[in-house]
Coordinates of C-alpha atoms (C1' of nucleotides) in Angstrom, one line a residue:
Chain X
M29 CA 29.1 -22.0 -9.6
A30 CA 27.1 -21.2 -6.5
N31 CA 24.1 -19.2 -7.5
G32 CA 21.6 -20.7 -9.9
Q33 CA 21.1 -17.3 -11.4
A34 CA 24.4 -16.6 -13.2
E35 CA 24.7 -18.1 -16.7
D36 CA 21.5 -19.6 -17.9
R37 CA 22.0 -23.2 -17.1
P38 CA 18.6 -25.0 -17.0
L39 CA 17.1 -24.9 -13.5
T40 CA 17.3 -28.0 -11.4
R41 CA 14.1 -29.4 -9.9
I42 CA 15.0 -28.0 -6.5
Q43 CA 15.7 -24.6 -8.0
Q44 CA 12.4 -24.6 -9.8
K45 CA 10.4 -25.6 -6.7
N46 CA 12.1 -23.2 -4.4
R47 CA 12.0 -20.2 -6.7
Q48 CA 8.3 -20.8 -7.0
T49 CA 7.9 -21.2 -3.3
I50 CA 9.7 -17.9 -2.8
L51 CA 7.6 -16.0 -5.4
D52 CA 4.4 -17.4 -3.9
A53 CA 5.4 -16.2 -0.4
A54 CA 6.6 -12.9 -1.8
L55 CA 3.2 -12.4 -3.5
E56 CA 1.5 -13.1 -0.2
V57 CA 3.6 -10.6 1.7
F58 CA 4.1 -7.8 -0.9
S59 CA 0.4 -7.8 -1.7
Q60 CA -0.5 -7.2 1.9
N61 CA 2.2 -4.7 2.9
G62 CA 3.5 -3.2 -0.3
F63 CA 7.1 -3.3 -1.3
R64 CA 8.6 -1.0 1.3
G65 CA 6.5 -2.4 4.0
S66 CA 7.6 -5.9 3.4
T67 CA 10.7 -7.6 4.7
L68 CA 12.8 -10.4 3.6
D69 CA 12.4 -12.0 7.0
Q70 CA 8.6 -12.0 6.5
I71 CA 8.9 -13.6 3.1
A72 CA 11.4 -16.1 4.3
E73 CA 9.1 -17.1 7.2
V74 CA 6.1 -17.6 4.9
A75 CA 8.2 -19.5 2.4
G76 CA 9.6 -21.7 5.2
L77 CA 13.2 -20.9 4.1
S78 CA 16.1 -19.0 5.7
K79 CA 16.8 -15.4 4.6
P80 CA 20.2 -16.2 3.2
N81 CA 18.6 -19.0 1.3
L82 CA 16.2 -16.6 -0.3
L83 CA 19.1 -14.6 -1.5
Y84 CA 20.7 -17.7 -2.9
Y85 CA 17.8 -17.9 -5.4
F86 CA 17.3 -14.2 -6.0
P87 CA 20.0 -11.6 -5.9
S88 CA 17.9 -9.1 -3.9
K89 CA 14.5 -8.1 -2.6
D90 CA 14.1 -5.9 -5.6
A91 CA 14.7 -8.8 -7.9
I92 CA 11.9 -10.9 -6.3
H93 CA 9.5 -8.0 -6.7
A94 CA 10.6 -7.3 -10.2
Q95 CA 10.0 -11.0 -11.1
L96 CA 6.5 -10.7 -9.7
M97 CA 5.8 -7.5 -11.6
A98 CA 7.0 -9.0 -14.9
T99 CA 4.4 -11.8 -14.7
L100 CA 1.7 -9.6 -13.2
L101 CA 0.8 -7.2 -16.0
D102 CA 0.6 -9.9 -18.5
T103 CA -1.7 -12.0 -16.4
W104 CA -3.7 -8.9 -15.7
L105 CA -4.2 -7.9 -19.3
H106 CA -4.8 -11.3 -20.7
P107 CA -8.6 -11.1 -20.5
L108 CA -8.6 -7.8 -22.4
R109 CA -6.4 -9.2 -25.1
A110 CA -9.1 -11.8 -25.6
L111 CA -11.7 -9.2 -26.5
D112 CA -12.6 -10.1 -30.0
A113 CA -13.5 -7.4 -32.5
D114 CA -15.3 -10.0 -34.7
G115 CA -17.4 -11.3 -31.9
D116 CA -20.8 -10.1 -30.8
P117 CA -20.3 -6.7 -29.1
V118 CA -22.4 -7.1 -26.0
A119 CA -21.4 -10.7 -25.5
E120 CA -17.7 -9.9 -25.9
I121 CA -17.9 -7.1 -23.3
M122 CA -19.9 -9.2 -20.9
A123 CA -17.4 -12.1 -21.3
Y124 CA -14.6 -9.7 -20.5
L125 CA -16.4 -8.5 -17.5
R126 CA -16.9 -12.0 -16.2
R127 CA -13.3 -13.0 -16.8
K128 CA -12.1 -9.9 -15.0
L129 CA -14.4 -10.6 -12.0
E130 CA -13.2 -14.2 -11.9
L131 CA -9.6 -12.9 -11.8
S132 CA -10.5 -10.8 -8.8
R133 CA -12.1 -13.8 -7.1
D134 CA -9.5 -16.4 -7.9
F135 CA -6.4 -14.2 -7.7
P136 CA -7.0 -11.5 -5.1
R137 CA -3.4 -11.3 -4.1
E138 CA -2.3 -10.5 -7.6
S139 CA -5.0 -7.8 -7.7
R140 CA -3.8 -6.3 -4.5
L141 CA -0.2 -6.4 -5.5
F142 CA -1.2 -4.5 -8.7
A143 CA -3.2 -2.0 -6.6
N144 CA -0.3 -1.5 -4.3
E145 CA 2.0 -0.7 -7.1
I146 CA -0.4 1.7 -8.8
L147 CA -1.3 3.4 -5.5
Q148 CA 2.3 4.1 -4.9
G149 CA 2.7 5.8 -8.2
A150 CA 3.7 2.8 -10.2
P151 CA 7.4 3.4 -9.6
R152 CA 8.3 0.0 -11.1
M153 CA 5.6 -0.2 -13.7
K154 CA 5.0 3.2 -15.1
A155 CA 6.9 2.5 -18.4
A156 CA 4.7 -0.6 -19.0
L157 CA 1.6 1.4 -18.2
E158 CA 2.4 4.1 -20.7
G159 CA 3.6 1.6 -23.3
E160 CA 2.2 -1.9 -23.4
L161 CA -1.0 -1.1 -21.4
R162 CA -1.8 2.1 -23.2
T163 CA -1.3 0.5 -26.6
L164 CA -3.6 -2.4 -25.8
V165 CA -6.3 -0.2 -24.3
D166 CA -6.2 2.2 -27.3
E167 CA -6.5 -0.7 -29.6
K168 CA -9.5 -2.1 -27.8
A169 CA -11.0 1.4 -27.4
A170 CA -11.0 1.7 -31.1
V171 CA -13.0 -1.6 -31.3
L172 CA -15.5 -0.3 -28.8
R173 CA -15.8 3.0 -30.7
A174 CA -16.5 1.1 -33.9
W175 CA -19.2 -1.0 -32.2
A176 CA -20.8 2.2 -30.9
A177 CA -20.6 3.8 -34.4
A178 CA -22.3 0.8 -35.8
G179 CA -25.1 1.1 -33.2
K180 CA -24.3 -2.2 -31.6
I181 CA -23.7 -0.7 -28.2
A182 CA -24.4 2.6 -26.6
D183 CA -22.2 5.5 -27.5
L184 CA -19.9 5.9 -24.5
P185 CA -16.3 7.1 -24.0
P186 CA -14.5 3.8 -24.6
H187 CA -11.6 4.4 -22.2
H188 CA -13.9 5.2 -19.3
L189 CA -16.0 2.2 -20.2
I190 CA -12.9 0.0 -19.7
F191 CA -12.0 1.9 -16.5
S192 CA -15.4 1.1 -15.2
I193 CA -14.9 -2.6 -15.7
W194 CA -11.6 -2.4 -14.0
A195 CA -12.9 -0.4 -11.1
L196 CA -16.0 -2.5 -10.4
T197 CA -14.3 -5.9 -10.6
Q198 CA -11.1 -5.1 -8.8
H199 CA -13.0 -3.4 -6.0
Y200 CA -14.2 -6.8 -4.8
A201 CA -10.6 -8.0 -4.5
D202 CA -8.8 -4.9 -3.3
F203 CA -11.5 -3.7 -0.9
E204 CA -12.6 -7.2 0.1
V205 CA -12.2 -6.5 3.8
Q206 CA -14.6 -3.5 3.5
V207 CA -17.0 -5.4 1.4
R208 CA -17.2 -8.2 3.9
A209 CA -17.4 -5.9 6.8
V210 CA -20.4 -4.1 5.3
L211 CA -22.2 -7.2 4.0
G212 CA -21.6 -9.3 7.1
E213 CA -21.5 -13.1 7.2
D214 CA -24.5 -14.2 5.2
H215 CA -23.4 -13.0 1.8
D216 CA -21.4 -14.4 -1.1
P217 CA -19.9 -11.1 -2.4
Y218 CA -18.7 -12.5 -5.7
A219 CA -21.9 -14.3 -6.6
E220 CA -23.9 -11.2 -5.9
A221 CA -21.4 -9.0 -7.7
Q222 CA -21.7 -11.2 -10.8
G223 CA -25.5 -10.7 -10.9
F224 CA -25.3 -7.0 -10.2
L225 CA -22.5 -6.2 -12.6
D226 CA -24.2 -8.2 -15.3
T227 CA -27.4 -6.1 -14.9
L228 CA -25.4 -2.9 -14.7
F229 CA -23.5 -3.4 -17.9
R230 CA -26.4 -4.8 -19.9
K231 CA -28.3 -1.6 -19.0
L232 CA -25.4 0.6 -19.8
L233 CA -24.5 -1.0 -23.1
A234 CA -28.0 -1.1 -24.5
P235 CA -27.9 1.4 -27.4
Chain R
M9 CA 5.3 20.4 31.2
A10 CA 7.2 19.6 28.1
N11 CA 4.9 17.7 25.8
G12 CA 1.8 19.6 24.6
Q13 CA 0.0 16.2 24.6
A14 CA -0.3 15.4 28.3
E15 CA -3.2 17.0 30.2
D16 CA -5.6 18.8 27.9
R17 CA -4.4 22.3 28.2
P18 CA -5.6 24.4 25.2
L19 CA -3.1 24.2 22.3
T20 CA -0.9 27.2 21.6
R21 CA -0.8 28.8 18.2
I22 CA 2.5 27.1 17.5
Q23 CA 1.2 23.7 18.6
Q24 CA -1.8 24.0 16.4
K25 CA 0.2 25.1 13.4
N26 CA 2.9 22.4 13.8
R27 CA 0.5 19.6 14.5
Q28 CA -1.3 20.5 11.3
T29 CA 1.9 20.7 9.4
I30 CA 2.9 17.3 10.6
L31 CA -0.5 15.7 9.9
D32 CA -0.4 17.1 6.4
A33 CA 3.1 15.8 5.7
A34 CA 2.1 12.5 7.2
L35 CA -0.9 12.3 4.9
E36 CA 1.4 12.9 2.0
V37 CA 3.8 10.2 3.0
F38 CA 1.5 7.6 4.4
S39 CA -0.9 7.8 1.4
Q40 CA 2.0 7.1 -0.9
N41 CA 3.9 4.4 0.9
G42 CA 1.4 2.9 3.4
F43 CA 2.1 2.8 7.1
R44 CA 4.9 0.3 7.3
G45 CA 6.5 1.7 4.2
S46 CA 6.7 5.3 5.6
T47 CA 9.4 6.6 7.9
L48 CA 9.4 9.4 10.4
D49 CA 12.4 10.8 8.5
Q50 CA 10.3 11.1 5.4
I51 CA 7.5 12.8 7.2
A52 CA 9.9 15.1 9.0
E53 CA 11.5 16.2 5.8
V54 CA 8.2 16.9 4.1
A55 CA 7.0 18.8 7.2
G56 CA 10.3 20.7 7.3
L57 CA 10.8 19.8 10.9
S58 CA 13.4 17.6 12.7
K59 CA 12.5 14.1 13.7
P60 CA 12.7 14.7 17.4
N61 CA 10.4 17.7 16.9
L62 CA 7.8 15.4 15.3
L63 CA 7.9 13.3 18.4
Y64 CA 7.5 16.3 20.6
Y65 CA 4.1 16.9 19.1
F66 CA 3.0 13.2 18.7
P67 CA 4.1 10.4 21.0
S68 CA 4.8 8.0 18.2
K69 CA 4.5 7.2 14.5
D70 CA 1.4 5.1 15.4
A71 CA -0.2 8.1 17.0
I72 CA 0.2 10.3 13.9
H73 CA -1.4 7.6 11.8
A74 CA -4.1 7.0 14.3
Q75 CA -5.0 10.7 14.3
L76 CA -5.2 10.7 10.5
M77 CA -7.4 7.6 10.6
A78 CA -9.7 9.2 13.2
T79 CA -10.5 12.1 10.9
L80 CA -10.5 10.0 7.7
L81 CA -13.6 7.8 8.0
D82 CA -15.8 10.7 9.0
T83 CA -14.7 12.8 6.0
W84 CA -15.1 9.9 3.8
L85 CA -18.6 9.0 4.9
H86 CA -19.9 12.5 5.1
P87 CA -21.4 12.5 1.6
L88 CA -23.3 9.3 2.3
R89 CA -24.7 10.7 5.5
A90 CA -26.2 13.5 3.4
L91 CA -28.2 11.2 1.3
D92 CA -31.8 12.3 2.1
A93 CA -34.6 9.7 2.3
D94 CA -37.1 12.5 1.7
G95 CA -35.4 13.9 -1.4
D96 CA -36.0 12.9 -5.0
P97 CA -34.5 9.4 -5.3
V98 CA -32.6 9.7 -8.5
A99 CA -31.5 13.3 -7.7
E100 CA -30.2 12.2 -4.3
I101 CA -28.2 9.4 -5.7
M102 CA -26.8 11.5 -8.5
A103 CA -25.8 14.2 -5.9
Y104 CA -24.1 11.5 -3.8
L105 CA -22.2 10.3 -6.8
R106 CA -21.1 13.8 -7.7
R107 CA -20.0 14.6 -4.1
K108 CA -18.0 11.4 -4.0
L109 CA -16.3 12.1 -7.3
E110 CA -15.4 15.6 -6.1
L111 CA -13.9 14.1 -3.0
S112 CA -11.7 11.9 -5.2
R113 CA -10.7 14.9 -7.3
D114 CA -10.0 17.3 -4.4
F115 CA -8.7 14.9 -1.8
P116 CA -6.8 12.1 -3.6
R117 CA -4.4 11.7 -0.8
E118 CA -7.1 10.9 1.7
S119 CA -8.6 8.5 -0.8
R120 CA -5.2 6.7 -1.2
L121 CA -4.6 6.7 2.5
F122 CA -8.0 5.0 2.9
A123 CA -7.2 2.6 0.1
N124 CA -3.9 1.7 1.6
E125 CA -5.5 0.9 4.9
I126 CA -8.2 -1.3 3.4
L127 CA -5.7 -3.0 1.0
Q128 CA -3.6 -4.1 4.0
G129 CA -6.6 -5.6 5.7
A130 CA -7.8 -2.6 7.6
P131 CA -5.7 -3.5 10.7
R132 CA -6.4 -0.1 12.3
M133 CA -9.9 0.4 11.0
K134 CA -11.7 -2.9 11.0
A135 CA -13.7 -2.1 14.0
A136 CA -15.0 1.1 12.5
L137 CA -15.8 -0.7 9.3
E138 CA -17.9 -3.3 11.0
G139 CA -19.5 -0.8 13.3
E140 CA -20.0 2.8 12.2
L141 CA -19.6 2.1 8.4
R142 CA -21.8 -0.9 8.3
T143 CA -24.6 0.7 10.3
L144 CA -24.6 3.8 8.1
V145 CA -24.6 1.7 4.9
D146 CA -27.4 -0.6 6.2
E147 CA -29.4 2.5 7.0
K148 CA -29.0 4.0 3.5
A149 CA -29.5 0.6 1.9
A150 CA -32.9 0.5 3.5
V151 CA -33.7 3.9 1.9
L152 CA -32.6 2.6 -1.5
R153 CA -34.7 -0.5 -1.1
A154 CA -37.7 1.6 -0.2
W155 CA -37.2 3.7 -3.3
A156 CA -36.9 0.6 -5.4
A157 CA -40.1 -0.9 -3.9
A158 CA -41.9 2.4 -4.6
G159 CA -40.8 2.1 -8.2
K160 CA -38.7 5.3 -8.0
I161 CA -35.5 3.6 -9.1
A162 CA -34.6 0.2 -10.6
D163 CA -34.7 -2.8 -8.3
L164 CA -31.0 -3.4 -7.5
P165 CA -29.1 -4.9 -4.6
P166 CA -28.6 -1.7 -2.6
H167 CA -25.3 -2.6 -1.0
H168 CA -23.8 -3.4 -4.3
L169 CA -25.2 -0.2 -5.8
I170 CA -23.3 1.7 -3.1
F171 CA -20.2 -0.3 -3.7
S172 CA -20.4 0.6 -7.4
I173 CA -20.4 4.3 -6.5
W174 CA -17.4 3.9 -4.2
A175 CA -15.5 1.8 -6.8
L176 CA -16.1 4.0 -9.7
T177 CA -15.3 7.3 -8.0
Q178 CA -12.4 6.2 -5.9
H179 CA -10.8 4.5 -8.9
Y180 CA -10.0 7.9 -10.4
A181 CA -8.1 8.9 -7.3
D182 CA -6.5 5.6 -6.3
F183 CA -5.5 4.6 -9.8
E184 CA -4.8 8.1 -11.1
V185 CA -1.4 7.1 -12.4
Q186 CA -2.9 4.4 -14.5
V187 CA -5.8 6.5 -15.7
R188 CA -3.4 9.2 -16.8
A189 CA -1.0 6.8 -18.4
V190 CA -3.8 5.3 -20.5
L191 CA -5.5 8.6 -21.4
G192 CA -2.3 10.5 -22.2
E193 CA -1.9 14.2 -21.9
D194 CA -4.9 15.7 -23.7
H195 CA -7.6 14.5 -21.3
D196 CA -9.2 15.9 -18.2
P197 CA -10.0 12.6 -16.3
Y198 CA -12.3 14.0 -13.8
A199 CA -14.4 16.1 -16.2
E200 CA -14.8 13.1 -18.5
A201 CA -15.6 10.8 -15.5
Q202 CA -18.3 13.1 -14.4
G203 CA -20.1 12.9 -17.7
F204 CA -19.6 9.2 -18.1
L205 CA -20.6 8.3 -14.6
D206 CA -23.6 10.5 -14.8
T207 CA -24.8 8.6 -17.9
L208 CA -24.0 5.3 -16.3
F209 CA -26.0 5.8 -13.2
R210 CA -28.9 7.5 -15.0
K211 CA -29.2 4.4 -17.2
L212 CA -28.7 2.0 -14.3
L213 CA -31.2 3.7 -12.0
A214 CA -34.0 4.1 -14.5
P215 CA -36.8 1.7 -13.3
Chain F
dT24 C1' 33.0 -45.0 -0.2
dT25 C1' 34.3 -41.0 -1.6
dG26 C1' 34.5 -36.6 -3.9
dC27 C1' 32.1 -33.0 -5.9
dC28 C1' 28.8 -29.5 -6.5
dG29 C1' 24.5 -27.7 -5.5
dT30 C1' 22.2 -26.2 -1.4
dT31 C1' 21.6 -24.4 3.4
dT32 C1' 22.6 -21.7 7.3
dG33 C1' 24.7 -19.2 11.5
dA34 C1' 27.2 -15.4 12.3
dC35 C1' 28.0 -10.9 11.1
dC36 C1' 28.2 -6.3 8.6
dT37 C1' 26.2 -1.7 7.6
dT38 C1' 22.5 1.1 7.3
dT39 C1' 18.1 2.7 8.7
dC40 C1' 14.4 2.8 11.8
dG41 C1' 11.6 4.5 15.9
dA42 C1' 12.4 6.6 20.0
dT43 C1' 14.9 9.1 24.0
dC44 C1' 17.3 12.7 26.3
dA45 C1' 19.9 16.5 27.8
dA46 C1' 21.2 20.7 26.3
dA47 C1' 20.3 24.7 23.6
dT48 C1' 17.2 28.1 21.8
dC49 C1' 13.1 30.8 21.6
dC50 C1' 9.4 33.7 23.1
dA51 C1' 5.7 35.8 25.9
dC52 C1' 5.0 38.0 30.1
dG53 C1' 6.0 40.5 34.3
Chain E
dC1 C1' 15.4 43.6 30.2
dG2 C1' 15.2 38.8 32.2
dT3 C1' 13.2 34.8 33.5
dG4 C1' 10.5 30.5 33.1
dG5 C1' 8.1 27.6 30.4
dA6 C1' 7.6 26.2 25.5
dT7 C1' 10.1 24.6 21.6
dT8 C1' 13.9 22.7 18.9
dT9 C1' 17.7 19.7 18.0
dG10 C1' 22.4 17.0 18.0
dA11 C1' 23.8 12.9 19.8
dT12 C1' 22.7 8.6 20.8
dC13 C1' 20.3 4.1 21.8
dG14 C1' 18.6 -0.7 20.7
dA15 C1' 16.1 -3.1 17.3
dA16 C1' 15.3 -4.4 12.7
dA17 C1' 16.4 -3.9 8.0
dG18 C1' 19.0 -5.8 3.5
dG19 C1' 22.8 -8.1 2.3
dT20 C1' 27.5 -11.0 2.7
dC21 C1' 30.4 -14.9 3.7
dA22 C1' 32.6 -18.9 5.1
dA23 C1' 31.5 -23.1 6.7
dA24 C1' 28.5 -27.0 7.0
dC25 C1' 25.3 -30.1 4.8
dG26 C1' 23.2 -33.3 1.2
dG27 C1' 22.8 -36.3 -2.5
dC28 C1' 24.3 -38.3 -6.6
dA29 C1' 28.1 -40.3 -9.9
dA30 C1' 32.2 -42.7 -10.2

DNA sequence: TTGCCGTTTGACCTTTCGATCAAATCCACG
DNA sequence: CGTGGATTTGATCGAAAGGTCAAACGGCAA
């Protein structure tokens, strides 16, 4: 058996390491150039492997991208899942905001990979958006609506409230070049964003 | 003289029409696939012209993209330029917000083209970001700071206030697929966004 | 030491890409 | 008309793309 893929034998140490190396390189390249704009040669060079060796571990360029996508949405939604209907409303939302901003700061490549996919019409993720994502958002939107009805937070359209958290946090990762170009050298974008967004949402959520 | 490019003779009617057709097709294709992910064949097909014919009107793929970029930043910054230091502070900011949202609604392809460029590290626009853009933003930031100092609006970091307007409005164009996937059929994203963002910024700006 | 199997790679295939060019076609003007 | 410049395109080029393959390599068990 040549390819580690076929039949689900447990992965050897080398396989595990190299698959991870490849996925990491692919994340780097795909997040910067998009799927169609990236080449196997680029990924191979970043990974420090030969192109045929890449295709020894993954059957195709698509398969590498698909593997990244499979992990991505889950990582990306995890903070929202943690929003607890039984917690303190404002505190829960502020905690979600903070986790999302940390995700942008610590995993900007993942953010940009996601942005690339959506920008291009989500050809490989549309189903997940209309299924998994929509279900989760609807569920949390109901929680927000209940909090608003109980007078715990301001009465706002819950979906758009969630969008605003996404937009404001992801902006700092996806448009990082622009943010840095505008702010110049003597700024810490994420630290400042944290303070600003904290203020913004506290004002917004006050009933 | 074969190529309409060399020497700046006035453009014929046909040249004007075809150059515009090509730029429009290129906007469509580049905004969806990014520069490296787009091909001349795609653009040619959308434009309804042959590939050599494209290259009769523009010397290269790069030149088409460059032409789009040259127009883009100006279009994109126009609403901010209109922010008037002598107007009513809250009204001026709300008007800017509305114009920016209308830009997202009416020119989503331009928004996505811009987003693609920034996402990829702004290789063809970095200079403009650090020059023209930064200068304009700094200038308007000073206006916002003055308004805050005069107690006309809340005291907020002006650059981040501007970022928040960009992020929140452009999100509806750049992430449109996601917005629609989450909201489902029976929603008018932009109409709802207008109401929500109006509320958000009125609350935020209140001193 | 040797044999086996997982791993690596150089060479190569086909397709697609950006670009070129000569020939064909179109069109406005005299 | 008819002619000259503007416009269009089929054929083609070299480079780069994704992917294949057989041969070479490496390390561990017997």
